[in-house]
Coordinates of C-alpha atoms in Angstrom, one line a residue:
Chain A
M690 CA 44.1 18.5 -10.3
K691 CA 40.3 18.7 -10.8
V692 CA 39.9 15.2 -9.7
I693 CA 42.0 16.2 -6.5
K694 CA 39.6 19.1 -5.7
N695 CA 36.6 17.3 -6.4
S696 CA 37.9 14.5 -4.0
I697 CA 38.7 16.8 -1.4
V698 CA 35.2 18.7 -1.4
L699 CA 33.4 15.3 -1.2
I700 CA 35.7 14.2 1.7
L701 CA 34.9 17.4 3.4
S702 CA 31.4 17.2 2.6
L703 CA 31.2 13.7 4.0
T704 CA 32.7 14.9 7.3
V705 CA 30.5 17.2 7.8
F706 CA 27.4 15.1 7.0
T707 CA 29.0 12.7 9.9
L708 CA 29.3 15.3 12.1
Q709 CA 25.7 17.0 11.4
S710 CA 23.9 13.4 11.8
F711 CA 23.7 13.6 15.5
Q712 CA 21.3 16.0 15.3
L713 CA 18.1 16.4 13.4
P714 CA 18.6 16.6 9.2
K715 CA 18.1 19.9 7.9
N716 CA 15.1 19.2 6.0
I717 CA 13.4 17.7 9.2
Q718 CA 14.4 20.5 11.4
K719 CA 12.9 23.1 9.0
K720 CA 9.7 21.3 9.3
V721 CA 9.8 21.0 12.7
D722 CA 10.5 25.0 13.5
K723 CA 7.5 25.5 11.0
E724 CA 5.3 23.0 13.0
I725 CA 6.1 24.7 16.3
K726 CA 5.5 28.5 15.0
L727 CA 2.2 27.5 14.0
A728 CA 1.2 25.1 16.7
F729 CA 2.4 27.2 19.6
E730 CA 1.8 30.6 17.6
M731 CA 5.3 31.9 18.8
E732 CA 7.8 33.7 16.2
S733 CA 11.1 32.8 18.5
F734 CA 11.5 29.8 20.7
T735 CA 14.7 27.6 21.7
L736 CA 14.5 23.9 21.6
E737 CA 16.4 22.1 24.5
S738 CA 17.4 18.7 23.5
I739 CA 16.3 16.3 26.8
S740 CA 18.3 13.4 27.7
V741 CA 18.1 10.2 30.1
S742 CA 20.4 8.2 31.9
E743 CA 21.0 4.8 30.4
N744 CA 19.2 3.2 33.4
V745 CA 16.2 5.3 32.6
N746 CA 16.5 4.4 28.7
E747 CA 16.1 0.9 29.4
K748 CA 12.8 0.7 31.0
L749 CA 11.5 2.7 27.9
I750 CA 9.8 1.3 24.7
T751 CA 10.5 4.6 22.9
K752 CA 14.1 5.6 23.5
I753 CA 15.5 8.9 24.6
T754 CA 18.1 9.6 22.1
G755 CA 19.0 13.0 22.9
H756 CA 17.9 13.9 19.5
N757 CA 14.5 13.3 19.0
F758 CA 12.9 14.6 22.1
Y759 CA 13.2 18.7 22.7
K760 CA 11.9 21.1 25.7
I761 CA 10.1 24.0 23.5
K762 CA 11.4 27.2 25.4
Q763 CA 11.0 31.0 25.3
N764 CA 12.6 33.0 27.9
D765 CA 13.1 30.1 30.2
S766 CA 9.5 29.0 30.6
I767 CA 8.8 25.6 29.3
F768 CA 5.8 26.0 26.6
G769 CA 5.9 22.6 25.5
Y770 CA 7.6 19.0 24.0
A771 CA 8.3 18.2 20.8
F772 CA 9.1 14.4 19.8
V773 CA 10.6 13.7 16.4
D774 CA 10.8 9.9 15.3
K775 CA 10.4 7.4 12.5
A776 CA 8.0 4.6 12.4
P777 CA 7.6 1.7 9.9
S778 CA 5.0 1.5 6.6
K779 CA 4.7 -1.2 4.4
A780 CA 8.4 -1.4 3.0
A781 CA 9.9 1.9 4.5
Q782 CA 9.8 4.3 7.3
F783 CA 8.3 7.8 7.7
D784 CA 9.2 10.6 9.7
Y785 CA 6.5 12.0 12.2
L786 CA 6.5 14.7 14.8
V787 CA 4.3 15.0 17.8
L788 CA 4.0 18.3 19.6
L789 CA 2.8 18.4 23.4
D790 CA 1.8 21.2 25.4
N791 CA 3.3 21.9 28.9
Q792 CA 0.7 19.4 30.7
L793 CA 1.9 16.6 28.1
I794 CA -1.4 16.5 26.2
I795 CA -0.9 16.7 22.6
K796 CA -1.3 19.7 20.4
K797 CA -0.7 18.8 17.3
S798 CA 0.8 15.0 15.2
K799 CA 2.1 15.7 11.9
V800 CA 4.0 13.1 9.1
L801 CA 7.2 14.8 8.3
I802 CA 8.2 12.6 5.5
Y803 CA 6.5 9.7 4.0
R804 CA 8.3 7.6 1.4
E805 CA 6.0 5.1 -0.1
E806 CA 2.9 5.1 -1.8
Y807 CA 1.2 2.3 0.2
G808 CA -0.4 4.1 3.4
G809 CA 0.4 7.7 2.4
E810 CA -3.0 8.4 3.5
I811 CA -1.9 8.9 7.3
S812 CA -0.6 12.2 6.3
S813 CA -4.2 13.5 6.2
K814 CA -4.6 16.3 8.8
R815 CA -8.0 15.2 9.5
W816 CA -6.7 11.9 10.1
L817 CA -3.9 13.0 12.5
K818 CA -6.5 15.4 14.2
Q819 CA -7.5 12.4 16.0
F820 CA -4.5 12.4 18.4
V821 CA -4.9 16.0 19.4
G822 CA -6.1 16.1 23.2
K823 CA -4.9 12.9 23.9
S824 CA -2.1 12.3 26.5
A825 CA -0.8 9.2 28.5
I826 CA -4.2 8.4 30.4
D827 CA -5.9 7.5 26.9
Q828 CA -4.1 4.3 25.7
L829 CA -5.1 4.5 21.9
K830 CA -7.0 1.5 20.2
Y831 CA -6.6 1.4 16.8
G832 CA -10.3 1.5 15.1
K833 CA -11.9 2.5 17.9
D834 CA -10.4 6.0 19.3
I835 CA -8.4 6.3 16.1
I836 CA -10.7 5.8 12.9
A837 CA -9.2 3.1 10.3
I838 CA -7.7 4.2 7.1
S839 CA -9.1 1.3 4.3
G840 CA -6.1 0.6 2.4
A841 CA -3.4 2.2 4.8
T842 CA -3.8 -0.4 7.7
I843 CA 0.0 -0.8 8.1
S844 CA 0.6 2.6 8.3
A845 CA -1.9 3.8 10.5
R846 CA -1.6 1.1 13.0
S847 CA 1.8 2.0 13.1
M848 CA 1.4 5.4 13.8
T849 CA -1.1 4.9 16.6
L850 CA 1.6 2.5 18.2
A851 CA 4.1 4.9 17.9
V852 CA 2.2 7.4 20.0
N853 CA 0.8 4.9 22.6
N854 CA 4.3 3.9 23.2
L855 CA 5.5 7.5 23.4
F856 CA 2.9 7.6 26.0
S857 CA 4.1 5.0 28.0
T858 CA 7.8 6.6 27.6
L859 CA 6.3 9.9 29.2
E860 CA 4.7 8.2 31.6
I861 CA 7.6 6.7 33.0
L862 CA 9.7 10.2 32.4
Q863 CA 7.6 11.7 34.6
K864 CA 7.8 8.9 37.2
N865 CA 11.4 9.7 37.5
N866 CA 10.9 13.4 37.0
T867 CA 12.4 13.4 33.9
I868 CA 10.0 15.8 32.8
Chain B
M1385 CA 49.6 12.8 -11.0
R1386 CA 48.1 8.9 -11.3
Q1387 CA 49.8 8.1 -8.1
I1388 CA 48.3 11.2 -6.6
I1389 CA 44.6 10.6 -8.2
S1390 CA 44.8 6.7 -6.9
F1391 CA 46.3 8.1 -3.3
Y1392 CA 42.7 10.4 -2.9
S1393 CA 40.4 7.4 -4.6
L1394 CA 41.8 5.1 -1.7
L1395 CA 41.2 8.3 1.0
L1396 CA 37.8 8.8 -0.8
V1397 CA 37.2 4.9 -0.5
V1398 CA 37.9 5.0 3.3
S1399 CA 36.2 8.0 4.1
I1400 CA 33.3 6.8 2.5
T1401 CA 33.4 3.8 4.4
N1402 CA 33.9 5.4 7.7
A1403 CA 31.0 7.6 7.1
Q1404 CA 28.6 4.4 6.6
T1405 CA 29.6 2.9 9.6
T1406 CA 29.2 6.1 11.7
Q1407 CA 26.2 6.5 10.2
D1408 CA 24.7 2.8 10.7
S1409 CA 26.0 2.8 14.1
I1410 CA 23.6 6.3 15.1
N1411 CA 20.9 4.5 13.0
Q1412 CA 20.8 1.6 15.4
Q1413 CA 20.9 4.0 18.3
I1414 CA 18.2 5.8 16.6
N1415 CA 15.9 2.8 15.8
G1416 CA 16.6 0.5 18.3
A1417 CA 13.3 0.9 19.4
Q1418 CA 11.6 0.6 16.2
R1419 CA 13.7 -2.6 16.0
L1420 CA 11.1 -4.4 18.2
M1421 CA 8.7 -3.2 15.9
S1422 CA 10.0 -4.0 12.5
T1423 CA 13.2 -5.6 12.4
N1424 CA 13.0 -5.7 8.9
V1425 CA 13.4 -1.8 7.7
N1426 CA 16.6 -0.6 9.1
S1427 CA 18.9 -3.1 7.5
G1428 CA 17.3 -1.7 4.4
V1429 CA 15.6 -5.3 3.5
T1430 CA 11.8 -5.9 3.8
V1431 CA 10.2 -9.3 4.2
G1432 CA 6.9 -10.1 4.0
G1433 CA 4.1 -11.9 2.5
Y1434 CA 0.4 -13.4 2.5
G1435 CA -1.5 -16.7 1.8
E1436 CA -5.0 -17.9 1.3
I1437 CA -5.3 -21.8 1.9
T1438 CA -9.1 -22.4 1.1
Y1439 CA -11.7 -25.2 1.1
N1440 CA -14.5 -24.5 -1.5
Q1441 CA -17.4 -27.1 -1.0
P1442 CA -20.1 -26.6 -4.0
E1443 CA -23.3 -28.5 -3.6
N1444 CA -23.7 -32.0 -4.2
E1445 CA -19.8 -32.1 -6.2
N1446 CA -16.6 -33.0 -4.4
G1447 CA -14.9 -30.1 -2.8
E1448 CA -11.4 -28.5 -3.3
I1449 CA -8.6 -28.0 -0.8
D1450 CA -5.8 -25.4 -2.3
V1451 CA -3.3 -23.5 -1.2
Q1452 CA -4.9 -20.9 -3.4
R1453 CA -1.9 -18.4 -3.1
L1454 CA 1.3 -17.8 -1.2
V1455 CA 2.9 -14.4 -2.0
L1456 CA 6.4 -13.7 -0.7
L1457 CA 7.2 -10.0 -0.4
F1458 CA 10.9 -8.9 -0.6
G1459 CA 12.1 -5.1 -0.7
Y1460 CA 15.1 -3.5 -0.6
K1461 CA 16.0 0.1 0.3
F1462 CA 18.8 1.4 -1.8
N1463 CA 18.8 4.2 0.1
E1464 CA 16.3 6.9 1.3
Q1465 CA 14.8 7.6 -1.8
V1466 CA 15.3 4.6 -4.0
Q1467 CA 13.5 1.2 -3.2
F1468 CA 12.7 -2.3 -5.0
I1469 CA 10.2 -4.1 -4.2
T1470 CA 9.4 -7.4 -5.6
E1471 CA 6.6 -10.4 -4.6
I1472 CA 6.7 -13.8 -5.9
E1473 CA 3.6 -15.5 -5.9
F1474 CA 3.2 -19.6 -6.0
E1475 CA -0.4 -20.3 -7.1
H1476 CA -1.9 -23.5 -6.0
V1477 CA 1.4 -24.6 -4.8
K1478 CA 2.9 -25.5 -8.4
E1479 CA 2.7 -22.3 -10.6
V1480 CA 5.5 -19.7 -9.7
F1481 CA 4.9 -16.2 -10.8
V1482 CA 6.4 -12.7 -10.3
E1483 CA 3.1 -10.6 -8.9
Q1484 CA 5.5 -7.3 -8.9
A1485 CA 8.8 -6.3 -9.4
F1486 CA 9.5 -2.4 -9.7
V1487 CA 11.4 0.2 -8.3
N1488 CA 10.1 3.1 -6.5
Y1489 CA 11.9 6.4 -6.6
N1490 CA 10.7 9.1 -4.3
V1491 CA 12.1 11.9 -6.2
A1492 CA 10.2 14.6 -3.8
E1493 CA 8.2 14.6 -0.9
N1494 CA 4.8 13.0 -2.1
F1495 CA 6.2 12.8 -5.9
N1496 CA 7.3 9.0 -7.1
I1497 CA 8.6 7.7 -10.3
R1498 CA 8.0 3.9 -10.6
G1499 CA 8.8 1.3 -13.2
G1500 CA 8.7 -2.4 -13.5
L1501 CA 6.0 -4.9 -13.4
M1502 CA 3.3 -3.0 -11.3
L1503 CA -0.4 -3.9 -10.5
V1504 CA -2.8 -1.7 -12.6
P1505 CA -4.9 0.3 -10.0
M1506 CA -8.3 -0.1 -10.9
G1507 CA -11.0 -0.7 -8.5
I1508 CA -10.1 -2.0 -4.7
I1509 CA -9.3 -5.7 -4.5
N1510 CA -6.4 -5.1 -7.8
E1511 CA -4.5 -3.3 -5.6
F1512 CA -5.6 -4.2 -1.6
H1513 CA -5.8 -8.1 -2.0
E1514 CA -4.1 -9.5 0.9
P1515 CA -6.5 -11.8 2.5
T1516 CA -7.1 -9.6 6.1
T1517 CA -8.2 -6.7 4.1
F1518 CA -11.4 -8.1 2.6
N1519 CA -14.2 -10.4 3.9
G1520 CA -14.8 -13.7 2.5
N1521 CA -12.4 -16.6 0.9
E1522 CA -13.2 -15.8 -2.7
R1523 CA -12.5 -12.3 -4.0
P1524 CA -15.6 -10.6 -5.4
S1525 CA -16.0 -12.1 -8.9
L1526 CA -16.6 -8.9 -10.3
D1527 CA -12.5 -8.6 -9.4
N1528 CA -12.2 -12.1 -11.5
V1529 CA -14.2 -11.5 -14.9
I1530 CA -14.1 -7.9 -15.3
V1531 CA -11.2 -6.6 -13.4
P1532 CA -9.0 -9.6 -13.9
T1533 CA -7.0 -9.4 -10.8
T1534 CA -4.4 -9.9 -10.3
W1535 CA -3.9 -7.5 -13.0
R1536 CA -0.3 -6.7 -13.3
E1537 CA 1.6 -5.8 -16.4
I1538 CA 5.0 -4.1 -17.2
G1539 CA 5.1 -0.2 -17.5
F1540 CA 6.3 3.0 -16.0
G1541 CA 4.8 6.1 -14.2
I1542 CA 4.4 8.4 -11.4
N1543 CA 2.2 8.5 -8.4
G1544 CA 1.9 10.7 -5.5
R1545 CA -0.4 12.8 -3.6
F1546 CA -1.7 16.1 -3.0
S1547 CA -1.6 16.2 0.8
S1548 CA -3.1 19.3 1.5
I1549 CA -6.5 18.1 -0.6
D1550 CA -6.3 14.5 0.7
L1551 CA -5.7 13.3 -2.9
G1552 CA -3.6 10.9 -3.8
Y1553 CA -2.6 10.0 -7.7
Q1554 CA -1.1 7.2 -9.9
A1555 CA -0.7 7.9 -13.7
Y1556 CA 1.3 4.8 -15.8
I1557 CA 2.1 3.6 -19.3
F1558 CA 1.4 -0.2 -19.3
N1559 CA 1.4 -2.8 -21.6
G1560 CA -1.7 -4.0 -22.7
F1561 CA -3.6 -7.2 -23.0
K1562 CA -2.5 -9.8 -25.7
S1563 CA -5.6 -10.6 -27.7
S1564 CA -4.6 -12.6 -30.4
F1565 CA -2.1 -15.1 -31.9
L1566 CA -1.2 -17.3 -34.4
D1567 CA -1.0 -21.2 -33.5
E1568 CA 1.4 -23.7 -35.0
N1569 CA -1.3 -24.1 -37.8
G1570 CA -0.8 -20.4 -38.4
E1571 CA -4.5 -20.0 -37.8
I1572 CA -5.5 -17.0 -35.7
Q1573 CA -6.4 -17.4 -32.2
G1574 CA -8.2 -15.2 -29.9
L1575 CA -7.4 -15.0 -26.1
L1576 CA -10.3 -12.8 -25.0
K1577 CA -13.7 -14.2 -24.5
G1578 CA -17.5 -13.9 -23.4
S1579 CA -17.4 -15.9 -20.2
N1580 CA -14.5 -13.9 -18.6
G1581 CA -13.9 -10.9 -20.8
L1582 CA -10.2 -9.4 -21.0
R1583 CA -8.9 -12.1 -18.1
S1584 CA -7.2 -14.4 -20.4
G1585 CA -5.1 -11.5 -22.0
R1586 CA -3.2 -10.4 -19.4
Q1587 CA 0.3 -11.0 -20.3
K1588 CA 1.9 -10.5 -16.6
G1589 CA 5.5 -9.7 -17.9
I1590 CA 6.2 -13.2 -19.3
Q1591 CA 7.7 -12.6 -22.8
S1592 CA 5.2 -9.8 -23.3
T1593 CA 4.3 -8.7 -26.8
I1594 CA 3.7 -4.9 -27.3
S1595 CA 2.4 -3.1 -30.4
S1596 CA 1.3 -0.1 -28.4
P1597 CA 1.2 1.4 -24.7
T1598 CA -1.8 1.6 -22.7
F1599 CA -2.7 4.2 -20.1
A1600 CA -4.0 3.8 -16.7
A1601 CA -4.8 5.9 -14.0
K1602 CA -6.3 6.4 -10.4
F1603 CA -7.3 9.1 -8.3
D1604 CA -7.9 8.7 -4.2
Y1605 CA -10.0 11.0 -2.1
Y1606 CA -9.2 10.3 1.7
G1607 CA -10.3 13.7 3.1
I1608 CA -13.4 12.5 5.0
L1609 CA -12.8 10.7 8.1
G1610 CA -13.1 7.0 7.6
L1611 CA -14.3 7.3 4.1
R1612 CA -12.1 6.7 0.9
L1613 CA -12.9 7.3 -2.8
G1614 CA -11.5 5.9 -5.7
L1615 CA -11.9 6.7 -9.4
S1616 CA -10.1 4.9 -12.1
G1617 CA -9.6 4.6 -15.6
Y1618 CA -7.8 2.6 -18.2
V1619 CA -7.7 3.3 -22.0
G1620 CA -6.0 1.6 -24.8
Q1621 CA -5.5 -1.2 -27.8
T1622 CA -4.8 -4.7 -27.0
Q1623 CA -1.8 -6.2 -28.2
S1624 CA -1.2 -9.1 -30.6
E1625 CA 1.7 -10.5 -32.5
N1626 CA 3.7 -8.9 -35.5
E1627 CA 2.4 -10.8 -38.3
L1628 CA -1.4 -9.5 -36.9
N1629 CA -0.7 -6.1 -36.6
N1630 CA -2.4 -5.1 -39.6
V1631 CA -5.2 -7.7 -39.7
E1632 CA -8.6 -6.1 -39.1
G1633 CA -9.9 -7.1 -35.6
A1634 CA -6.7 -9.0 -34.3
Q1635 CA -6.8 -5.8 -31.6
I1636 CA -9.5 -4.1 -30.0
G1637 CA -10.2 -1.1 -28.1
I1638 CA -10.6 -1.0 -24.3
V1639 CA -11.7 2.3 -22.0
M1640 CA -12.5 1.0 -18.3
V1641 CA -13.6 3.2 -15.7
G1642 CA -14.1 2.3 -11.8
F1643 CA -15.6 3.8 -8.7
D1644 CA -15.1 2.4 -5.5
A1645 CA -15.9 3.5 -2.0
R1646 CA -15.1 2.2 1.5
Y1647 CA -16.1 3.2 4.7
N1648 CA -15.4 2.4 8.1
Y1649 CA -16.8 3.6 11.7
K1650 CA -15.5 1.8 14.8
R1651 CA -17.6 -1.6 14.4
F1652 CA -19.1 -0.8 11.2
T1653 CA -17.3 -1.0 7.6
A1654 CA -18.9 -1.0 4.5
R1655 CA -17.4 -1.1 0.5
G1656 CA -19.1 -0.9 -2.7
Q1657 CA -17.5 -0.7 -6.3
F1658 CA -18.8 -0.1 -9.8
I1659 CA -16.9 -0.9 -12.9
Y1660 CA -17.9 -0.3 -16.2
T1661 CA -15.9 -1.7 -19.6
S1662 CA -16.1 -0.4 -23.2
L1663 CA -14.5 -2.6 -25.6
S1664 CA -14.6 -1.4 -29.2
D1665 CA -14.3 -3.5 -32.7
T1666 CA -15.5 -6.8 -31.0
N1667 CA -17.6 -7.5 -34.0
L1668 CA -14.5 -7.7 -36.2
Y1669 CA -12.7 -9.8 -33.4
N1670 CA -15.4 -12.1 -33.1
N1671 CA -15.6 -12.6 -36.8
L1672 CA -11.8 -13.4 -36.9
T1673 CA -11.7 -15.5 -33.9
G1674 CA -14.6 -17.2 -33.3
K1675 CA -15.0 -15.8 -30.1
D1676 CA -18.0 -14.3 -28.1
L1677 CA -16.5 -11.4 -26.5
G1678 CA -19.3 -8.7 -25.5
S1679 CA -18.9 -5.0 -26.3
A1680 CA -19.3 -3.9 -22.7
L1681 CA -18.6 -5.5 -19.5
Q1682 CA -20.5 -4.0 -16.4
G1683 CA -20.7 -4.8 -12.6
W1684 CA -21.1 -3.3 -9.5
Y1685 CA -21.0 -4.6 -5.7
L1686 CA -21.6 -3.5 -2.3
E1687 CA -20.8 -4.8 1.0
G1688 CA -21.7 -4.3 4.5
A1689 CA -20.0 -5.4 8.1
Y1690 CA -19.9 -5.4 11.4
N1691 CA -17.7 -6.4 14.1
V1692 CA -19.6 -8.4 16.7
L1693 CA -16.9 -8.5 19.4
P1694 CA -16.5 -5.2 21.4
L1695 CA -13.5 -2.8 20.3
S1696 CA -12.1 -3.2 22.9
K1697 CA -10.8 -7.1 22.3
K1698 CA -8.0 -7.6 20.4
Q1699 CA -10.0 -9.8 18.0
K1700 CA -12.5 -9.2 15.5
L1701 CA -15.2 -11.2 14.2
I1702 CA -16.9 -9.9 11.7
A1703 CA -20.2 -10.7 10.0
F1704 CA -20.4 -9.6 6.4
T1705 CA -22.8 -9.6 3.5
R1706 CA -22.0 -8.8 -0.1
V1707 CA -24.5 -8.4 -3.0
E1708 CA -22.9 -8.4 -6.8
Q1709 CA -24.2 -8.0 -10.0
Y1710 CA -22.1 -8.6 -12.8
D1711 CA -22.5 -8.6 -16.8
T1712 CA -19.7 -9.7 -19.5
H1713 CA -22.3 -9.2 -22.4
A1714 CA -23.7 -6.2 -20.8
S1715 CA -23.8 -5.2 -24.4
T1716 CA -22.9 -7.1 -27.8
T1717 CA -22.5 -5.9 -31.4
G1718 CA -22.5 -7.5 -35.0
G1719 CA -25.2 -10.0 -34.4
L1720 CA -23.9 -11.7 -31.5
S1721 CA -26.8 -12.6 -29.0
K1722 CA -26.3 -11.4 -25.4
N1723 CA -25.5 -14.6 -23.2
D1724 CA -27.8 -14.7 -20.2
A1725 CA -25.4 -17.2 -18.4
Y1726 CA -22.9 -14.4 -18.4
N1727 CA -25.4 -11.8 -16.4
R1728 CA -24.6 -13.0 -13.1
M1729 CA -25.7 -12.2 -9.4
D1730 CA -23.9 -13.7 -6.5
V1731 CA -24.6 -13.1 -2.7
T1732 CA -22.0 -13.8 -0.4
T1733 CA -22.5 -14.0 3.4
G1734 CA -20.1 -15.3 6.2
L1735 CA -17.7 -14.6 9.0
S1736 CA -14.4 -13.3 8.9
Y1737 CA -12.4 -14.2 12.8
H1738 CA -9.3 -12.2 13.0
I1739 CA -7.5 -14.0 15.6
A1740 CA -5.0 -11.2 15.5
P1741 CA -4.0 -8.6 13.0
G1742 CA -2.7 -10.8 10.2
V1743 CA -4.3 -13.9 10.7
V1744 CA -7.7 -14.5 9.7
V1745 CA -10.2 -17.6 9.5
K1746 CA -12.9 -17.3 7.2
G1747 CA -16.2 -19.1 6.6
D1748 CA -18.4 -17.7 4.2
Y1749 CA -21.6 -19.3 2.2
Q1750 CA -22.3 -17.8 -1.8
F1751 CA -25.5 -18.0 -3.5
K1752 CA -24.9 -18.2 -6.9
D1753 CA -27.6 -17.0 -9.7
N1754 CA -27.6 -16.1 -13.6
A1755 CA -30.3 -14.3 -15.8
L1756 CA -30.9 -18.0 -17.7
A1757 CA -34.3 -19.4 -16.8
G1758 CA -33.6 -22.9 -15.6
N1759 CA -29.8 -23.0 -15.4
E1760 CA -29.4 -23.2 -11.6
L1761 CA -25.6 -22.6 -10.8
K1762 CA -24.4 -24.3 -7.6
N1763 CA -23.8 -22.2 -4.5
Q1764 CA -21.0 -22.9 -2.3
L1765 CA -19.4 -23.1 1.3
N1766 CA -15.8 -21.3 1.7
I1767 CA -13.9 -22.0 4.6
G1768 CA -10.4 -20.6 4.5
I1769 CA -6.9 -19.7 6.4
G1770 CA -5.5 -16.0 5.5
V1771 CA -2.4 -14.7 6.5
W1772 CA -0.7 -11.4 6.0
F1773 CA 2.7 -10.2 7.4

């Protein structure tokens, strides 16, 4: 009987997991909330997911999935935006967060989860600080605008590329009046 | 009862399969864009590699053209936390080695357990030796005779980082160098020698003999923008065959410490490394085997480099100079006199032309000297192609 019970529990938990995976995973959501609180110095806020039509999405390098780009709102006014995604490292992927103010200028960037030994230096706060204050008018050049990290080339380049791709996505979204 | 169990097992299998399918399709949606950047990762499979094709031309001698190394990397991610990585190396086309083969278990954020055939973290080049990451066709000589790159053994340990203070750490238990063995005539032979120190004692995970474990650790500090500092240590006894376990001098003790620094600011890069190795019981070892192993090995190098192309260009043309001094007879014991031929100085200068990130054409000239009067070493011109993907 125990086997049956266990199986049912497992089935149920799998079902729940399947449903939940349309949203941000819990551990990521928790980190995102924490970073928003710190960066925007606000205790309560709501996240409103941004969706775009398929037509617009086709033009974007970084696709907007409905669960990677959010408006940060408090009492109906927009304080900023949060973008959460994955980018490749040498042999795995890392999760990162980019917080933008309501003028779409980067307020904070953070590596949420890094999964391999190689390249983990990109989690360094000092290094990530280089993205702060940048916006879509800056196409960032790795090694010039963003100082390189020895021994973490692949991941540091990947993070820079991810931010550049986000910038070009934001530009298109602005043109389409999506944001 | 049995039927019920089978029914639920079946249901379980079906539901897992379903869950996976759903998950996969979601992943595809999420990662559609990244698929363009890296087609590898999402399927769980990573494919990569690096290669070096070189032309070495010593003064007044015939040159050598060689596919020095071709290394293929394969990785497989079993789930979010568990990954297998291997590098298969072809040396000089015909010799096949496994350079790395380990499982990494990401237990918690910034903490991994790792086991298998792994690189020993010592200095810069042993861990970072892809041709686009260093200047010059040949690796620094220090990273040949003192740090025996590519130095890998089977072991296990932990790695991770203290994110808040920008400090990475690695700590492993490894199998050690093999110092002696019995040949077919029952004679004791030594593997370690004066000219290249510990290099010939590497076991590389090939039917290795183990009599005592060794310990390796490295700390990397990267808290200052553009700067990265490393402190490495390695301690332990060498290994020998069963029959030689109690023979005096069949094993020696090793303590190796290394300090390295890498700096980059826009078009300027610099790096340096210092390695000191102290070996104990070398007098007994030399008496037993007839070798000339020194009791201390020491070396350093400094390199400065400048990208002469503007940073707005996609390509880089890097001019560099590296000065190295290394001595595998930094000290000797037991009446063994220092061989000044092992006290060496190399100056390497040249260009690295990065056609694209991952492809480099290198040309450099090496001035070689030693402390021996009158023994002129041949200088050498090196030209080569390197790739990393």
